[in-house]
Amino acid sequence: MSHHIIDFKDVHFTYPDGTKALDGISFRITHGESVGIVGANGAGKSTLISHMNGYLLPAKGTIIIGDMHLNKSTINNARKTVGVVFQNPDDQLFMPTVFDDVAFGPLNLGMTEERVVERSNEALNTVGCSHLKDKPPHHLSMGQKRAVTIAGVIAMQSDILVMDEPAASLDPKSRRQLINLLKEFRHTKIIASHDLDLIMDVCERCLVISDGKVAADGATGELLTNEQLLEENNLELPLSLQNR
Amino acid sequence: MLNFDKEYFNIGYLDTLAYKNTFVHRLDPRVKLVTTIVFVFMVVSFPKYELSKLIPFFIFPVFMSAAGEIPARFILKKLLFVSPFVFFVAIFNPVFDTAAMYNLYGIKFSGGWVSCISIMIRFTLTISSALLLVATTSFPGVCRALERLYVPKVFVVQLFFLYRYLFVLAEETMRIVRAINMRTFGRKKYGLKIFISTIGLLFMKTVERSERIYHSMCSRGFNGEIRLLKMDKTGFADIVFAVTAIALFIIFRRYDIARILGELAL
Amino acid sequence: MHMSDALLSPAVGGAFWAGALGVIAYCARKLKQKIDEKIIPLMGVLGAFIFAAQMINFTIPGTGSSGHLGGGMILAVILGPYAAFIVMASVLSIQALFFADGGLLALGCNIWNLGIYPCFIVFPLIYNTLVQAGSSPKRIVVVSMISGVAALQLGAFSVVIETLLSGRSELPFGTFIYMMLPIHLAIGLMEGFITAGVINFVRSARPEILESVSVSKDLSPGISLKNVLAGFLILSVVTGGALSWFASSNPDGLEWAIEKVFGTSELSEHEKGIAPALKHVQNKTSFLPNYSFKHGDDASEKEKSKEAWPNIAIGTSVSGIAGAIMVAGLILLCGLGIKFVKIKRD
């Protein structure tokens, strides 16, 4: 199943205002891996995520998603393969009811109405939100919003799940539920976060990003216990390891 | 900024009412929309001196609020505070139209007073029915009804987005306003300069938000067209409701129930 | 100022609804032809922005009273006329439903008064011809204020016309105009000033934002005067046609039709809608300064209404009032009954 691969080779990107966001970044993520992406603010995490489904295209270098080179003509396929959960659920839940929102992706894939309804219901079941179906997003709690955004991505049956700060502004209990949910998924998972404990919990592998480059790539257990490496990249030990 | 919080609370409350689960809430939004429109048309179609025939029409808002479990006090309160314009225009009728119309035990009522009261009754009927429509139908439901009634989709989608982000932006605005309040020490109204920079800031944040929304739409396969599911189905209860309501309106429009009843009684 | 259901006749309300819907459909088609996908979410959140902005009050200088933003002008400047009109129509729809501003039937009039004028008359004919990309902030302020005044005056004038055509109010044309226009002069000046203020603020703080927005504006290109006029010609023919169709067979066709269906024949001549209303307008305006003349006019009207309402015997009006009270009581009982049953069931 080569479908689940993301391969970045020497990718560069500079914003129109001159900010260099990616400066020759390279990595390869294969089927079934779960990878954490950590780095200080401005290290390039968000830009990196914007490249994974072709919202931004690299100025230099190549990106392979599944078995295709990412370029203008393959963007739609990339978006089918890679599902992105954004940082702020209010930006992602743009339809007026939960069900409409989850159905948005499947409808765009051109499925029949019955299939769309079936898939959306399944996705809502997976995240445990079937009872919220007819509610408008502004009646949901933060944790529920987050769960529904994930349902919206699952409903598209993407092979690769990319998340930007999935635990941001969640209360401790919702955060735990989210972690348990993420552990159940068999997708290839890529999670960018400042919540290093979450990365420790969910991801086996970890990329440390700094100044638009990969500063370190390896097993989470090794990288996130390496105090010196974390210090150099303006990070610190996960909280759970700090007071031993 | 008390005013702001209050207004926000009001729409929020109205919106929450719409998600109750009663007989009225379960009716097909299209049926409710069409019935309400027919109701409004009937009410405003009376000649301007009509009073007694308007009274039976109160059955519709009263029914909707009782069966839909919408607190009547909330609706009445909104009516009181809304649109001084109507009152302002209506109050001139007695000034300009002084011909006596009714003579009740020696007290003369001019046509102007009659038409003024008639306008206020119409106002109460039409506005309360519109409020009760949204209080008993989720707004997305109303929009979907519009789409099924052939309103252009661009407009329906616009209403969807507006409804969705109304609450998000209202909260964002509230945060900005509170931040300003904390530094202006309780002055309630602002000068123009602060007002304009607040609005400007809000505008920039809004445009940035639309970029992020667009990004997330793209990531779920958006390619210029928003597709909508057709979910509402008209059932037996819906048809019974519509037929009964419209039949009643026609009877009330045609026969002066109040006068007939009064004559029988006296 | 929002028009209200209570002041409208079905014919006037219906005609303006037809006009508003027609323009919505026209704009929808225009947007579909040249759509930049990005404008869909942008329009949506900008509608919400107008709302949020309307909720903040500011002090009008020198008066101490407070005002708020209308929104039509700023939307037209930012989004161009087609998108701006759709957004404005959506904002007014939500106001009609959630804030009970005006009501369902009056919504057509309100969309017309507050949407069409800023988007399709003032923006293309005044603002867009006088302001270019490089115009100075001062110029933007002046032009915006002129535009604001023009848009609001047209809107206020429309409210007067709609009210008079409906024939529910007795306000004479001259008095009504005299009351509406000066207030809206002030409101229009403020609207223009705020519009310019916000545009200038954003232009100096984050110029790229206005540029990125105007990319989508270019896709619904600046309208030429010719197109606008042609559009309006078509529109006025359509609405005029609709109006005169309603009004054709009898002074007020739709009302007449309803009367015929429901068999009420007691409509007096002087309140049968448009044609007499126009006559009314004419009478009152032309004779307004001349009070002695107007007095005579009033007298003739009194006679008319006497004719129209041939002495209603005390008996029937008493029974009418008694009946009305009984009906109201019954309705209240119904409501309470339903409530009671509901509480019992829970």
CSV table of C-alpha atoms in Angstrom, one decimal, chain A residues 7-211:
chain,number,residue,atom,x,y,z
A,7,ASP,CA,7.9,12.0,1.0
A,8,PHE,CA,9.4,15.5,1.2
A,9,LYS,CA,12.7,16.1,-0.7
A,10,ASP,CA,14.6,19.3,-0.2
A,11,VAL,CA,11.5,21.4,0.0
A,12,HIS,CA,11.9,25.2,0.1
A,13,PHE,CA,9.2,27.8,0.5
A,14,THR,CA,9.3,31.6,1.0
A,15,TYR,CA,6.3,33.7,1.7
A,16,PRO,CA,5.6,36.8,-0.5
A,17,ASP,CA,6.8,39.1,2.3
A,18,GLY,CA,10.2,37.4,2.2
A,19,THR,CA,9.9,35.2,5.3
A,20,LYS,CA,11.7,32.0,4.6
A,21,ALA,CA,9.5,29.3,6.1
A,22,LEU,CA,10.9,26.0,4.7
A,23,ASP,CA,14.6,25.8,4.0
A,24,GLY,CA,15.4,22.5,2.4
A,25,ILE,CA,13.2,20.1,4.5
A,26,SER,CA,13.4,16.4,3.8
A,27,PHE,CA,11.7,13.4,5.4
A,28,ARG,CA,9.7,10.3,4.5
A,29,ILE,CA,6.7,9.0,6.4
A,30,THR,CA,5.5,5.5,5.4
A,31,HIS,CA,2.4,3.4,5.9
A,32,GLY,CA,0.9,3.2,9.4
A,33,GLU,CA,3.4,5.4,11.1
A,34,SER,CA,2.4,8.0,13.6
A,35,VAL,CA,4.7,10.9,13.6
A,36,GLY,CA,4.9,13.9,15.8
A,37,ILE,CA,6.2,17.2,14.5
A,38,VAL,CA,7.5,19.6,17.2
A,39,GLY,CA,9.3,22.9,17.0
A,40,ALA,CA,9.1,26.4,18.4
A,41,ASN,CA,6.7,29.0,17.1
A,42,GLY,CA,7.8,30.1,13.7
A,43,ALA,CA,9.8,26.9,13.1
A,44,GLY,CA,7.7,26.2,10.0
A,45,LYS,CA,5.1,23.6,11.3
A,46,SER,CA,2.1,25.3,9.8
A,47,THR,CA,3.7,26.0,6.5
A,48,LEU,CA,4.8,22.3,6.4
A,49,ILE,CA,1.2,21.2,7.0
A,50,SER,CA,-0.1,23.6,4.3
A,51,HIS,CA,2.2,21.8,1.9
A,52,MET,CA,0.9,18.3,2.7
A,53,ASN,CA,-2.4,18.8,0.9
A,54,GLY,CA,-1.2,21.3,-1.7
A,55,TYR,CA,-2.6,24.4,-0.3
A,56,LEU,CA,0.9,25.8,-0.8
A,57,LEU,CA,3.2,24.4,-3.4
A,58,PRO,CA,6.9,24.2,-2.9
A,59,ALA,CA,9.1,26.9,-4.5
A,60,LYS,CA,11.9,24.2,-4.9
A,61,GLY,CA,12.1,20.5,-4.2
A,62,THR,CA,9.6,17.7,-4.6
A,63,ILE,CA,6.7,16.3,-2.5
A,64,ILE,CA,5.3,12.8,-3.1
A,65,ILE,CA,1.9,12.0,-1.7
A,66,GLY,CA,0.9,8.4,-2.0
A,67,ASP,CA,2.4,7.5,-5.3
A,68,MET,CA,2.1,10.9,-7.0
A,69,HIS,CA,4.2,13.9,-7.3
A,70,LEU,CA,2.4,16.9,-5.8
A,71,ASN,CA,1.7,19.5,-8.4
A,72,LYS,CA,-1.2,21.6,-9.7
A,73,SER,CA,-2.8,18.7,-11.5
A,74,THR,CA,-2.6,16.2,-8.6
A,75,ILE,CA,-3.8,18.6,-5.9
A,76,ASN,CA,-7.3,17.1,-5.8
A,77,ASN,CA,-5.9,13.6,-5.3
A,78,ALA,CA,-3.6,14.8,-2.6
A,79,ARG,CA,-6.5,16.3,-0.8
A,80,LYS,CA,-8.4,13.0,-1.0
A,81,THR,CA,-5.4,11.2,0.4
A,82,VAL,CA,-4.4,13.6,3.1
A,83,GLY,CA,-7.1,14.8,5.6
A,84,VAL,CA,-6.1,17.8,7.6
A,85,VAL,CA,-7.6,18.8,11.0
A,86,PHE,CA,-6.8,22.5,11.5
A,87,GLN,CA,-5.9,24.3,14.7
A,88,ASN,CA,-9.1,26.2,15.2
A,89,PRO,CA,-12.3,24.2,14.9
A,90,ASP,CA,-14.3,27.3,14.2
A,91,ASP,CA,-12.4,27.7,10.9
A,92,GLN,CA,-13.0,24.2,10.0
A,93,LEU,CA,-16.6,23.7,11.0
A,94,PHE,CA,-18.0,26.2,8.5
A,95,MET,CA,-21.4,24.5,7.7
A,96,PRO,CA,-24.4,25.4,9.8
A,97,THR,CA,-25.0,22.0,11.4
A,98,VAL,CA,-22.7,19.1,12.5
A,99,PHE,CA,-24.1,16.7,10.0
A,100,ASP,CA,-23.8,19.1,7.1
A,101,ASP,CA,-20.3,19.7,8.0
A,102,VAL,CA,-19.3,16.1,8.2
A,103,ALA,CA,-21.1,15.5,4.9
A,104,PHE,CA,-19.3,18.4,3.1
A,105,GLY,CA,-16.2,16.3,2.2
A,106,PRO,CA,-18.0,13.2,1.0
A,107,LEU,CA,-20.4,15.3,-1.1
A,108,ASN,CA,-17.4,16.8,-2.8
A,109,LEU,CA,-16.1,13.4,-3.7
A,110,GLY,CA,-19.2,13.0,-5.8
A,111,MET,CA,-20.9,10.1,-3.9
A,112,THR,CA,-24.6,9.4,-4.0
A,113,GLU,CA,-26.7,10.9,-1.3
A,114,GLU,CA,-27.2,7.5,0.5
A,115,ARG,CA,-23.5,6.8,0.5
A,116,VAL,CA,-22.8,10.3,1.9
A,117,VAL,CA,-25.4,9.9,4.7
A,118,GLU,CA,-24.1,6.4,5.5
A,119,ARG,CA,-20.5,7.6,5.6
A,120,SER,CA,-21.2,10.7,7.6
A,121,ASN,CA,-23.1,8.7,10.2
A,122,GLU,CA,-20.3,6.2,10.4
A,123,ALA,CA,-17.8,8.9,11.0
A,124,LEU,CA,-19.9,10.6,13.6
A,125,ASN,CA,-20.2,7.2,15.4
A,126,THR,CA,-16.5,6.6,15.3
A,127,VAL,CA,-15.9,9.8,17.3
A,128,GLY,CA,-18.9,9.3,19.5
A,129,CYS,CA,-20.9,12.3,18.3
A,130,SER,CA,-24.0,10.8,16.7
A,131,HIS,CA,-26.2,12.6,19.2
A,132,LEU,CA,-25.0,16.0,18.0
A,133,LYS,CA,-26.0,15.5,14.4
A,134,ASP,CA,-28.5,18.3,14.1
A,135,LYS,CA,-26.8,20.8,16.3
A,136,PRO,CA,-25.1,24.0,15.0
A,137,PRO,CA,-21.4,24.1,15.8
A,138,HIS,CA,-21.8,27.1,18.1
A,139,HIS,CA,-23.7,24.9,20.5
A,140,LEU,CA,-20.9,22.5,21.0
A,141,SER,CA,-18.1,22.4,23.6
A,142,MET,CA,-14.5,22.7,22.5
A,143,GLY,CA,-14.0,18.9,22.8
A,144,GLN,CA,-17.1,18.2,20.8
A,145,LYS,CA,-16.0,20.6,18.1
A,146,ARG,CA,-12.7,18.9,17.9
A,147,ALA,CA,-14.3,15.5,17.6
A,148,VAL,CA,-16.6,16.7,14.8
A,149,THR,CA,-13.7,18.2,12.8
A,150,ILE,CA,-12.0,14.8,13.0
A,151,ALA,CA,-15.3,13.1,11.9
A,152,GLY,CA,-15.4,15.4,8.9
A,153,VAL,CA,-11.9,14.2,7.9
A,154,ILE,CA,-12.6,10.6,8.6
A,155,ALA,CA,-15.7,10.7,6.5
A,156,MET,CA,-13.5,11.4,3.5
A,157,GLN,CA,-11.7,8.1,4.2
A,158,SER,CA,-8.4,9.7,3.8
A,159,ASP,CA,-5.4,7.4,4.2
A,160,ILE,CA,-3.3,10.0,6.0
A,161,LEU,CA,-4.5,12.1,8.9
A,162,VAL,CA,-2.7,15.4,9.6
A,163,MET,CA,-3.4,17.4,12.6
A,164,ASP,CA,-2.3,20.8,13.7
A,165,GLU,CA,-2.5,21.3,17.5
A,166,PRO,CA,-5.3,18.9,18.1
A,167,ALA,CA,-5.4,19.4,21.8
A,168,ALA,CA,-5.3,23.2,21.8
A,169,SER,CA,-7.7,24.6,24.4
A,170,LEU,CA,-9.2,21.3,25.4
A,171,ASP,CA,-9.9,20.6,29.0
A,172,PRO,CA,-7.9,17.7,30.6
A,173,LYS,CA,-10.7,15.1,30.2
A,174,SER,CA,-11.5,16.0,26.5
A,175,ARG,CA,-7.8,15.9,25.8
A,176,ARG,CA,-7.6,12.4,27.3
A,177,GLN,CA,-10.6,11.3,25.2
A,178,LEU,CA,-8.9,12.7,22.1
A,179,ILE,CA,-5.7,10.8,22.8
A,180,ASN,CA,-7.6,7.6,23.2
A,181,LEU,CA,-9.4,8.2,20.0
A,182,LEU,CA,-6.2,8.9,18.1
A,183,LYS,CA,-4.6,5.7,19.4
A,184,GLU,CA,-7.5,3.7,17.9
A,185,PHE,CA,-6.9,5.0,14.4
A,186,ARG,CA,-5.0,2.9,12.0
A,187,HIS,CA,-4.3,5.7,9.6
A,188,THR,CA,-0.9,7.2,9.0
A,189,LYS,CA,-0.9,10.0,11.5
A,190,ILE,CA,1.1,13.2,11.5
A,191,ILE,CA,0.5,15.5,14.5
A,192,ALA,CA,2.1,18.9,14.9
A,193,SER,CA,1.9,20.2,18.5
A,194,HIS,CA,3.5,22.0,21.4
A,195,ASP,CA,1.9,19.4,23.6
A,196,LEU,CA,4.9,17.2,23.9
A,197,ASP,CA,3.2,14.8,26.3
A,198,LEU,CA,0.5,14.1,23.7
A,199,ILE,CA,3.2,13.4,21.1
A,200,MET,CA,4.9,11.0,23.6
A,201,ASP,CA,1.6,9.3,24.2
A,202,VAL,CA,0.5,8.9,20.6
A,203,CYS,CA,3.5,9.0,18.2
A,204,GLU,CA,6.3,6.5,17.9
A,205,ARG,CA,8.4,8.7,15.7
A,206,CYS,CA,9.1,12.4,16.0
A,207,LEU,CA,10.5,15.2,13.8
A,208,VAL,CA,12.0,18.2,15.5
A,209,ILE,CA,11.8,21.2,13.2
A,210,SER,CA,13.8,24.3,13.5
A,211,ASP,CA,14.3,27.2,11.0
